[in-house]
Coordinates of C-alpha atoms in Angstrom, one line a residue:
Chain A
M22 CA 21.6 3.7 8.0
G23 CA 19.9 6.2 10.1
I24 CA 20.3 7.2 13.8
V25 CA 19.2 5.2 16.2
S26 CA 15.5 6.0 17.5
P27 CA 15.9 5.6 21.1
G28 CA 13.3 2.7 22.7
F29 CA 12.7 1.4 19.0
S30 CA 13.0 -2.8 19.5
G31 CA 11.2 -3.9 15.6
R32 CA 10.6 -6.7 14.9
R33 CA 11.3 -10.5 17.0
R34 CA 14.2 -11.8 15.7
A35 CA 15.4 -15.7 15.1
A36 CA 18.5 -17.6 15.6
D37 CA 17.7 -19.5 13.1
L38 CA 16.2 -18.3 10.5
P39 CA 18.1 -17.0 7.0
P40 CA 20.5 -13.5 7.2
G41 CA 18.0 -10.2 7.9
Q42 CA 14.4 -12.5 8.5
Y43 CA 12.2 -11.6 11.4
L44 CA 10.3 -13.8 12.6
T45 CA 5.4 -13.5 12.1
E46 CA 2.8 -15.6 13.3
D47 CA 0.0 -14.6 11.9
F48 CA -0.1 -14.7 8.2
P49 CA 0.6 -11.4 6.2
V50 CA -1.0 -10.5 2.9
L51 CA 1.0 -9.5 0.4
S52 CA -0.9 -7.6 -3.5
A53 CA 0.8 -6.7 -6.3
G54 CA -2.8 -6.0 -7.6
P55 CA -6.7 -6.8 -7.3
T56 CA -7.6 -10.4 -5.7
P57 CA -8.7 -12.2 -8.3
Q58 CA -12.0 -14.4 -7.4
V59 CA -12.1 -17.3 -9.6
R60 CA -14.3 -20.3 -9.6
L61 CA -13.9 -23.9 -9.9
E62 CA -16.0 -24.7 -12.7
D63 CA -13.7 -21.5 -14.5
W64 CA -10.3 -22.9 -13.1
S65 CA -7.9 -24.3 -14.8
L66 CA -3.8 -25.3 -14.8
T67 CA -2.0 -25.1 -17.8
V68 CA 1.6 -26.5 -18.3
T69 CA 2.9 -25.5 -21.8
T70 CA 6.0 -26.6 -23.1
E71 CA 8.8 -25.2 -25.2
T72 CA 7.0 -27.0 -27.9
G73 CA 4.1 -25.5 -27.5
Q74 CA 2.4 -29.0 -26.3
E75 CA -0.1 -28.3 -23.9
H76 CA -1.1 -30.4 -21.1
R77 CA -4.1 -28.6 -18.8
W78 CA -5.9 -29.5 -15.7
T79 CA -9.6 -28.6 -14.7
W80 CA -9.9 -28.5 -11.4
E81 CA -12.3 -32.0 -11.0
E82 CA -9.1 -33.4 -13.3
F83 CA -6.5 -30.9 -10.6
R84 CA -8.6 -32.5 -7.9
A85 CA -8.3 -36.3 -8.7
L86 CA -4.6 -36.3 -8.6
P87 CA -2.9 -37.8 -5.2
T88 CA -1.9 -35.2 -2.9
E89 CA 0.9 -34.8 -0.3
Q90 CA 0.5 -32.6 2.5
P91 CA 3.9 -30.7 2.9
T92 CA 4.5 -28.7 6.2
V93 CA 7.2 -25.7 5.7
D94 CA 8.7 -22.7 6.7
L95 CA 8.5 -19.0 4.7
H96 CA 10.4 -16.2 3.8
C97 CA 9.1 -13.8 2.8
V98 CA 11.4 -10.8 0.8
T99 CA 9.3 -8.4 3.0
R100 CA 11.9 -9.8 5.4
W101 CA 9.2 -12.3 7.8
S102 CA 9.6 -15.4 8.2
K103 CA 6.9 -17.8 9.4
L104 CA 7.5 -21.7 10.3
G105 CA 6.1 -24.7 10.4
T106 CA 3.0 -24.2 7.6
R107 CA 0.8 -26.9 6.6
W108 CA -0.1 -27.5 3.3
E109 CA -2.4 -29.2 0.8
G110 CA -1.4 -30.3 -2.8
V111 CA -0.3 -32.3 -5.9
S112 CA 4.3 -32.3 -6.5
L113 CA 4.9 -31.2 -9.7
D114 CA 6.1 -34.2 -10.0
T115 CA 3.3 -36.0 -10.5
L116 CA 1.7 -33.3 -12.8
L117 CA 4.9 -32.8 -14.8
A118 CA 5.4 -37.1 -14.7
D119 CA 4.0 -37.4 -18.1
V120 CA 5.3 -33.8 -19.8
E121 CA 8.2 -34.2 -22.4
T122 CA 10.3 -32.0 -22.2
T123 CA 14.0 -30.6 -22.2
A124 CA 13.7 -27.0 -21.2
D125 CA 15.9 -26.0 -18.5
Y126 CA 13.4 -23.3 -17.0
A127 CA 9.8 -21.8 -15.5
L128 CA 8.1 -19.2 -15.3
A129 CA 4.8 -19.5 -13.8
H130 CA 2.0 -17.4 -14.4
S131 CA -1.2 -16.7 -12.4
Y132 CA -4.6 -15.6 -13.3
G133 CA -4.7 -11.2 -13.0
G134 CA -1.6 -11.5 -14.9
Y135 CA 1.3 -12.2 -12.7
T136 CA 4.4 -13.9 -13.2
T137 CA 7.7 -15.9 -12.3
N138 CA 10.6 -17.6 -13.0
M139 CA 13.0 -20.2 -11.3
P140 CA 14.8 -22.8 -12.9
L141 CA 13.0 -25.9 -14.3
E142 CA 14.8 -28.1 -11.0
D143 CA 13.6 -25.9 -8.4
L144 CA 10.0 -27.0 -9.4
L145 CA 10.5 -30.8 -9.2
D146 CA 12.0 -33.4 -6.5
G147 CA 9.7 -32.8 -3.7
R148 CA 10.4 -29.8 -3.1
A149 CA 7.2 -27.6 -5.1
W150 CA 4.1 -28.5 -5.1
I151 CA 0.4 -26.3 -6.2
A152 CA -1.3 -26.4 -2.6
F153 CA -5.1 -26.1 -2.5
R154 CA -5.3 -26.3 1.0
F155 CA -3.7 -24.3 3.7
D156 CA -4.0 -25.5 7.8
G157 CA -6.7 -28.3 6.8
E158 CA -9.5 -25.3 5.0
A159 CA -9.8 -24.8 1.6
L160 CA -7.0 -22.2 0.2
T161 CA -8.8 -18.3 0.6
P162 CA -8.1 -16.3 -3.0
E163 CA -6.4 -13.3 -0.4
H164 CA -3.9 -16.8 0.1
G165 CA -4.2 -17.5 -3.9
G166 CA -7.0 -19.5 -3.8
P167 CA -8.3 -21.5 -5.5
A168 CA -4.3 -23.1 -5.7
R169 CA -1.2 -20.9 -5.7
L170 CA 2.4 -22.7 -6.6
L171 CA 4.0 -23.6 -3.3
V172 CA 8.2 -22.9 -3.6
P173 CA 9.1 -22.6 -0.2
H174 CA 12.5 -22.9 -0.4
L175 CA 12.8 -19.9 -2.5
Y176 CA 12.4 -16.2 -1.2
L177 CA 7.4 -16.5 -1.5
W178 CA 7.8 -14.4 -4.7
K179 CA 8.5 -17.6 -6.3
S180 CA 5.3 -19.6 -4.8
A181 CA 2.3 -17.0 -7.4
K182 CA -1.1 -17.1 -6.3
W183 CA -3.7 -17.7 -8.0
V184 CA -1.5 -19.7 -10.3
R185 CA -3.2 -20.4 -13.6
G186 CA -0.3 -21.7 -15.9
I187 CA 3.5 -23.3 -16.0
M188 CA 5.1 -22.8 -19.3
L189 CA 8.3 -24.2 -19.4
L190 CA 11.4 -22.7 -21.6
H191 CA 15.5 -23.1 -22.6
Q192 CA 15.9 -19.0 -21.4
D193 CA 15.2 -17.6 -18.4
Q194 CA 12.9 -15.7 -18.3
P195 CA 12.3 -13.0 -15.9
G196 CA 8.3 -13.0 -13.9
F197 CA 6.5 -9.3 -12.8
W198 CA 9.2 -8.7 -9.9
E199 CA 12.3 -10.2 -11.2
T200 CA 12.4 -7.1 -14.0
A201 CA 12.1 -4.8 -11.4
G202 CA 15.5 -5.3 -9.0
Y203 CA 14.3 -8.6 -7.9
H204 CA 17.0 -11.6 -8.1
D205 CA 16.0 -14.3 -10.5
Y206 CA 16.8 -17.1 -8.3
G207 CA 15.7 -15.7 -5.0
D208 CA 17.0 -18.6 -2.6
P209 CA 17.3 -16.8 1.3
W210 CA 19.7 -18.3 3.4
R211 CA 22.5 -16.9 -0.1
E212 CA 19.4 -13.0 0.8
Q213 CA 19.4 -13.3 -3.4
R214 CA 17.0 -10.2 -2.5
Y215 CA 18.0 -8.2 -5.2
W216 CA 20.0 -8.1 -8.9
G217 CA 23.4 -9.0 -8.3
D218 CA 23.5 -10.0 -4.5
Chain B
M16 CA -2.9 -8.9 8.4
N17 CA -5.9 -10.1 7.2
T18 CA -8.8 -10.2 4.8
E19 CA -10.4 -6.9 5.8
T20 CA -6.9 -5.2 4.4
P21 CA -7.4 -2.4 2.1
A22 CA -6.6 -3.6 -1.3
H23 CA -5.0 0.0 -2.3
L24 CA -4.1 3.4 -1.6
D25 CA -4.0 6.2 -4.2
G26 CA -0.9 7.3 -5.9
N27 CA -0.1 10.2 -3.9
A28 CA 1.5 7.9 -1.4
A29 CA 4.7 7.2 -4.0
A30 CA 5.5 10.6 -3.3
G31 CA 8.2 10.3 -1.1
A32 CA 9.9 7.0 -3.1
L33 CA 9.6 9.0 -6.6
R34 CA 10.9 12.3 -4.9
E35 CA 14.2 10.2 -4.9
V36 CA 14.9 10.2 -8.0
F37 CA 13.2 13.1 -9.4
A38 CA 13.9 16.3 -9.2
V39 CA 9.7 17.3 -9.8
D40 CA 7.1 16.1 -7.9
L41 CA 5.6 13.3 -10.2
T42 CA 2.8 12.6 -7.8
T43 CA 1.3 15.0 -9.6
A44 CA 2.6 14.5 -13.1
A45 CA -0.3 13.3 -15.7
G46 CA 0.1 10.3 -17.9
R47 CA -1.5 7.5 -20.7
C48 CA -2.2 4.6 -19.8
E49 CA -0.1 2.5 -22.0
N50 CA -2.7 0.0 -21.7
C51 CA -6.7 1.5 -22.8
G52 CA -5.6 5.1 -23.4
R53 CA -6.9 7.0 -20.1
T54 CA -4.7 9.8 -19.0
V55 CA -4.1 9.6 -15.6
V56 CA -2.5 11.8 -13.0
L57 CA -0.4 9.9 -10.7
A58 CA -2.2 10.8 -7.4
E59 CA -4.9 9.1 -8.6
A60 CA -3.1 5.2 -9.9
R61 CA -4.2 2.7 -7.8
L62 CA -1.5 2.2 -5.6
Y63 CA -0.6 -1.0 -4.0
T64 CA 2.2 -0.6 -1.0
R65 CA 1.4 -4.2 0.8
A66 CA 4.5 -6.1 -1.8
P67 CA 8.5 -6.5 -2.2
G68 CA 7.6 -2.9 -3.8
L69 CA 5.0 -0.4 -5.6
V70 CA 2.4 -1.0 -7.8
G71 CA 0.5 1.9 -9.1
R72 CA -1.5 0.8 -12.0
C73 CA -4.8 2.4 -13.6
P74 CA -8.1 3.4 -12.6
G75 CA -9.7 2.6 -15.9
C76 CA -8.4 -1.4 -16.4
E77 CA -5.9 -2.5 -13.7
A78 CA -3.0 -2.2 -15.4
V79 CA 0.7 -1.5 -14.5
L80 CA 1.4 2.0 -14.6
F81 CA 4.6 1.7 -12.7
R82 CA 6.2 0.1 -10.6
V83 CA 8.9 1.0 -7.5
V84 CA 11.7 -1.2 -5.6
R85 CA 14.0 0.0 -3.3
G86 CA 16.9 -1.9 -2.4
P87 CA 19.2 -1.0 0.7
D88 CA 21.2 1.6 -1.8
R89 CA 19.4 2.0 -5.6
T90 CA 15.3 2.1 -6.7
W91 CA 14.2 1.0 -9.3
L92 CA 11.9 1.8 -11.8
D93 CA 10.0 0.7 -14.5
L94 CA 7.4 3.4 -16.2
R95 CA 7.2 1.2 -19.0
G96 CA 3.4 1.2 -18.8
L97 CA 2.7 4.8 -19.0
T98 CA 3.4 5.8 -23.1
C99 CA 4.6 9.3 -22.1
I100 CA 4.2 11.6 -18.9
E101 CA 3.5 15.1 -18.8
V102 CA 5.3 16.9 -16.0
S103 CA 4.3 20.9 -15.7
L104 CA 6.6 22.7 -15.6
P105 CA 6.2 27.0 -14.8
D106 CA 8.6 29.2 -15.3
A107 CA 9.9 30.4 -12.1
Chain C
M18 CA -2.4 20.0 -14.0
A19 CA -0.9 21.4 -10.2
R20 CA 1.8 23.1 -10.2
A21 CA 5.6 21.4 -10.3
A22 CA 8.5 22.9 -8.9
V23 CA 11.7 21.3 -9.8
L24 CA 12.8 20.5 -6.1
G25 CA 16.5 19.4 -4.3
R26 CA 17.0 15.6 -3.6
L27 CA 14.8 14.5 -1.0
T28 CA 17.0 13.5 1.8
W29 CA 16.0 12.7 5.5
R30 CA 16.2 15.1 8.5
V31 CA 16.9 14.8 12.1
G32 CA 13.9 16.3 14.3
T33 CA 13.6 17.0 17.9
V34 CA 10.2 16.3 19.7
R35 CA 9.5 19.8 20.9
A36 CA 5.8 18.9 22.3
V37 CA 3.2 16.2 22.5
R38 CA -0.2 16.9 23.4
D39 CA -3.1 13.5 23.4
E40 CA -6.4 14.7 20.9
T41 CA -7.5 11.4 21.9
P42 CA -7.0 8.4 24.4
T43 CA -5.6 6.2 21.1
A44 CA -4.3 9.7 19.2
R45 CA -1.2 11.9 19.7
T46 CA 0.0 14.8 18.4
L47 CA 3.5 15.0 17.5
V48 CA 5.1 18.7 17.7
L49 CA 8.9 18.8 15.7
D50 CA 11.8 21.4 15.3
V51 CA 13.3 20.3 12.3
P52 CA 16.1 22.6 11.2
G53 CA 15.8 23.9 7.3
W54 CA 12.5 22.5 7.1
P55 CA 11.4 23.8 3.8
G56 CA 8.1 24.5 4.6
H57 CA 4.8 22.1 3.4
E58 CA 1.3 22.9 1.6
A59 CA -1.8 21.9 3.7
G60 CA -2.6 18.4 2.4
Q61 CA 1.5 17.3 2.3
H62 CA 2.5 14.0 3.6
V63 CA 6.0 13.2 5.6
D64 CA 7.4 9.9 5.4
V65 CA 9.0 9.2 9.5
R66 CA 11.7 5.8 9.8
L67 CA 12.5 4.1 12.8
T68 CA 15.8 2.9 13.3
A69 CA 16.6 0.1 15.8
A70 CA 20.1 -0.9 17.8
D71 CA 20.4 -3.8 15.1
G72 CA 20.1 -1.8 11.8
Y73 CA 16.5 -2.7 10.9
T74 CA 14.1 0.4 9.6
A75 CA 10.4 0.9 8.8
V76 CA 9.2 3.4 7.2
R77 CA 5.7 5.0 7.2
S78 CA 3.6 8.1 6.0
Y79 CA 2.0 10.8 8.1
S80 CA 0.4 13.5 7.1
L81 CA 0.7 16.8 8.5
A82 CA -1.5 18.2 10.3
N83 CA -0.2 22.0 11.3
A84 CA -1.1 24.8 9.0
P85 CA 2.6 25.8 6.7
D86 CA 4.6 26.8 9.4
A87 CA 8.4 28.0 8.8
D88 CA 10.4 25.0 10.4
R89 CA 7.7 23.2 12.6
V90 CA 6.0 20.3 12.0
E91 CA 3.2 18.7 13.8
L92 CA 1.8 15.0 12.8
T93 CA -1.5 13.4 14.4
V94 CA -0.3 9.6 14.9
Q95 CA -2.9 7.4 15.6
Q96 CA -2.2 4.1 17.1
V97 CA -2.8 1.0 15.3
P98 CA -3.7 -2.1 17.2
D99 CA -0.2 -4.3 16.5
G100 CA 1.5 -1.5 15.3
E101 CA 4.9 -1.7 14.5
V102 CA 5.3 2.0 14.2
S103 CA 2.4 3.7 15.7
P104 CA 2.8 2.5 19.2
Y105 CA 5.8 4.0 19.6
L106 CA 4.9 7.1 17.9
T107 CA 2.0 7.7 20.5
Q108 CA 3.6 5.9 23.6
A109 CA 7.6 5.7 23.7
L110 CA 8.8 9.3 21.9
A111 CA 9.4 11.4 24.2
V112 CA 9.9 15.4 24.4
G113 CA 13.3 15.9 23.4
D114 CA 13.7 12.1 21.0
P115 CA 15.1 12.4 18.2
L116 CA 12.7 11.9 14.7
E117 CA 14.0 11.0 10.9
I118 CA 11.4 12.2 8.8
R119 CA 11.6 13.4 5.4
G120 CA 10.1 15.6 2.7
P121 CA 6.8 17.2 2.2
V122 CA 6.1 15.3 -0.2
G123 CA 2.9 14.7 -2.6
G124 CA 2.1 18.2 -4.1
W125 CA -1.9 16.7 -5.2
F126 CA -3.4 16.4 -2.6
V127 CA -3.0 20.0 -2.0
W128 CA -5.5 23.0 -0.8
R129 CA -3.2 25.8 -1.1
P130 CA -4.8 29.4 0.3
G131 CA -5.8 31.0 -2.9
Q132 CA -8.1 28.9 -4.4
P133 CA -11.0 30.9 -5.1
E134 CA -14.0 28.0 -5.3
P135 CA -16.0 26.7 -2.0
V136 CA -13.9 24.1 -0.5
Q137 CA -15.5 20.4 0.9
L138 CA -13.7 18.5 2.6
V139 CA -15.2 14.6 4.1
A140 CA -12.9 12.6 7.1
G141 CA -13.5 9.6 7.5
G142 CA -11.7 9.1 11.0
S143 CA -8.0 9.8 11.6
G144 CA -8.6 10.8 8.0
I145 CA -8.8 14.3 8.8
V146 CA -5.7 14.9 10.0
P147 CA -4.6 16.4 6.1
L148 CA -7.9 18.3 6.1
M149 CA -7.4 19.7 9.7
A150 CA -4.0 21.3 8.1
M151 CA -6.0 22.2 5.4
V152 CA -8.9 24.4 7.5
R153 CA -5.9 25.4 10.0
A154 CA -4.0 26.8 6.4
H155 CA -8.0 28.5 5.5
G156 CA -8.0 30.4 9.2
T157 CA -4.2 31.6 9.1
S158 CA -4.8 33.3 5.5
G159 CA -8.0 34.2 6.3
G160 CA -8.6 32.1 3.5
R161 CA -12.0 33.8 2.0
A162 CA -13.5 30.9 0.0
P163 CA -15.9 29.3 2.4
M164 CA -14.9 26.4 3.6
R165 CA -17.1 23.1 5.0
L166 CA -15.6 19.6 7.3
L167 CA -18.4 16.5 7.3
Y168 CA -16.5 14.8 9.2
S169 CA -17.0 11.1 10.7
V170 CA -16.4 9.5 13.7
R171 CA -16.8 6.3 15.4
D172 CA -18.6 8.4 18.4
P173 CA -17.8 11.6 20.3
A174 CA -15.0 10.1 22.1
S175 CA -13.2 9.3 18.6
A176 CA -13.3 12.4 17.3
L177 CA -9.7 14.6 16.1
Y178 CA -9.8 17.9 17.8
R179 CA -12.6 18.5 18.2
A180 CA -12.7 21.8 20.7
E181 CA -10.1 23.8 18.3
L182 CA -13.3 22.6 15.3
A183 CA -15.4 24.3 17.2
D184 CA -13.4 27.5 18.2
R185 CA -12.8 27.7 14.2
A186 CA -16.6 26.8 13.4
A187 CA -17.8 30.0 15.2
S188 CA -14.6 32.3 14.0
D189 CA -15.8 34.7 11.7
G190 CA -15.5 33.0 8.0
G191 CA -14.7 29.7 9.8
P192 CA -15.7 26.6 8.5
E193 CA -18.8 24.4 9.2
V194 CA -18.6 21.7 10.5
T195 CA -20.5 19.2 10.5
Y196 CA -20.5 15.4 11.6
A197 CA -21.6 12.3 11.2
Y198 CA -21.4 9.2 14.2
T199 CA -20.8 5.5 12.5
R200 CA -21.6 4.0 16.3
A201 CA -22.9 6.3 18.8
A202 CA -23.8 9.5 18.9
P203 CA -24.5 11.8 21.2
P204 CA -27.9 12.7 23.4
G205 CA -30.1 13.9 21.4
W206 CA -28.8 14.0 18.9
P207 CA -31.1 14.3 15.7
R208 CA -29.2 11.5 13.1
T209 CA -29.1 8.0 14.2
P210 CA -25.6 6.2 13.9
G211 CA -24.8 5.1 10.7
R212 CA -22.6 5.5 7.6
I213 CA -22.5 8.6 5.2
D214 CA -25.4 8.3 3.0
A215 CA -27.6 11.0 -0.3
D216 CA -28.7 12.5 2.3
L217 CA -26.5 13.4 5.1
L218 CA -24.3 14.4 1.4
A219 CA -27.2 17.3 -0.1
A220 CA -27.8 17.9 3.4
A221 CA -24.2 19.2 4.7
T222 CA -22.2 19.3 2.4
W223 CA -21.7 21.9 -0.8
P224 CA -24.1 21.0 -4.0
P225 CA -22.5 20.0 -6.8
E226 CA -23.7 23.7 -8.7
A227 CA -21.5 25.5 -5.8
G228 CA -18.4 24.0 -8.0
P229 CA -16.1 23.1 -4.6
S230 CA -13.0 21.9 -5.1
C231 CA -13.4 18.2 -2.4
Y232 CA -10.8 16.5 -0.6
V233 CA -11.7 13.3 0.7
C234 CA -9.7 11.2 3.0
G235 CA -9.5 8.0 5.6
P236 CA -10.0 4.6 5.2
T237 CA -10.2 2.6 1.7
G238 CA -14.1 1.8 2.1
F239 CA -14.9 5.3 3.3
V240 CA -12.9 6.9 0.7
E241 CA -14.1 4.7 -2.3
R242 CA -17.8 5.0 -0.7
V243 CA -18.2 8.9 -0.1
A244 CA -16.5 9.4 -3.7
D245 CA -18.7 7.5 -5.4
L246 CA -22.0 9.0 -3.2
L247 CA -20.0 12.5 -4.4
V248 CA -20.0 11.9 -8.4
A249 CA -23.5 10.6 -8.3
A250 CA -24.7 13.5 -6.6
G251 CA -23.2 15.4 -9.8
H252 CA -20.2 16.4 -8.9
E253 CA -17.4 16.2 -11.3
P254 CA -15.0 14.1 -9.9
T255 CA -12.0 15.4 -11.3
R256 CA -12.7 18.4 -8.4
I257 CA -12.8 15.4 -6.1
R258 CA -9.7 14.3 -4.3
T259 CA -8.8 11.7 -1.9
E260 CA -5.6 10.3 -0.2
R261 CA -6.9 6.8 1.4
F262 CA -4.8 5.1 4.1
G263 CA -4.1 1.5 5.0
P264 CA -4.0 -0.6 8.6
S265 CA -0.8 1.4 9.9
G266 CA -2.6 4.9 10.0
G267 CA -0.3 5.8 7.1
S268 CA 0.6 4.6 3.9
P269 CA 3.2 1.5 4.6

């Protein structure tokens, strides 16, 4: 830790946040690359099982699925948290209902090449969605539109923007940030930011 | 913080993070993009900084050239997007 | 390739604010004494670290504004609305306060007085700061390479270093300085306010045949547009060096 800067207080904190997090009211845009612009007619979502079987939805087919409207808290590993965000999306329980798998892990991949991994069970039981609407509006490209993964109980880098597919795997396969120092699981309440945390 | 957030900076801005690890200024080094073969001075990479780490991309093909993640007492460095780096070392 | 000296480990140093100087209502220059400062080159930057009492830290990069100088460091900080670091640096920090910095870093966006070719500087807004270090280094060294500066600002009041640039432009061998106003020009100004375009570049900057080194600094959109215009005008892309800065005024 450096010397204290007199009169520098940094950001606001809230008692009910995960350790090391700060409250923000706006919605910071983080990006590891250029923002993909995906036309709805070109968009699709593919779930690929460990046996190579593919389940694919066009935008039209995806939007015909039943949706949910979760209100959730977001925790970004860059230390901001945003509370009570309102989304609309399709539950992964719905998408995976007819998928036969014995896989234990999932690797989400996105338009633009981003990837992130998590145990498959963290995508189930009403804990994860493919979200296409934020705060009542269509999801903008900078926030991951047309659709992003939303796994709010893990750090936000797991909620892959511009998601295009989910691969189901027997072995955990670290994604973009997980191969560069970030935690394979990323539970904000246990402050699992980096390798070994 | 909004849609006008600049998409990227220059590789120059990674100079401090790289100088924590290297005894030379790596931003003046030339590297070859593993994806497209272009030779890029790292200072001229497209650097994405509003992210959990620094991501340097090829100005020609946007492939990732390098990534730097800084933890509280550690740094992770991934250079696998660069097949080779040329560092100038003039005789002192 | 630029030279790469083997350097010591980069560590944080504690500087002391010796003076502050308001450049505009929203930009302030901090003059720091930094014991053991290894010196720097025009165009380099430093990282600044602020630490709150509970250990929270914020790091930002700022360009050095002064010509290379033994153990003195000058940073000009443009205040960013709702910023986290720049309001502290421009309003709270006072003479006598400590400030942690490390550097200098970055050996690419650098002008060295020994370079013989003409120099073309193009600044957008507070992108003038590292280019001002080059103007000052040029003056200090009695640089013989002819230098031109094209400086794009919103309006006359937001120009940094205006008086000093006028003095330097009037001095023997000083830089030729041209302003471009994007929103509001002074009364009687010959050009309608607007962004830098090919005509203005042709009128106010070195032609490609002069073989200048070009340094472009400003917000991302500005830098990309100017670099594209310079290439379209016939400048070698390898002779154009750029430094984009982010919304924090430095690079986050």
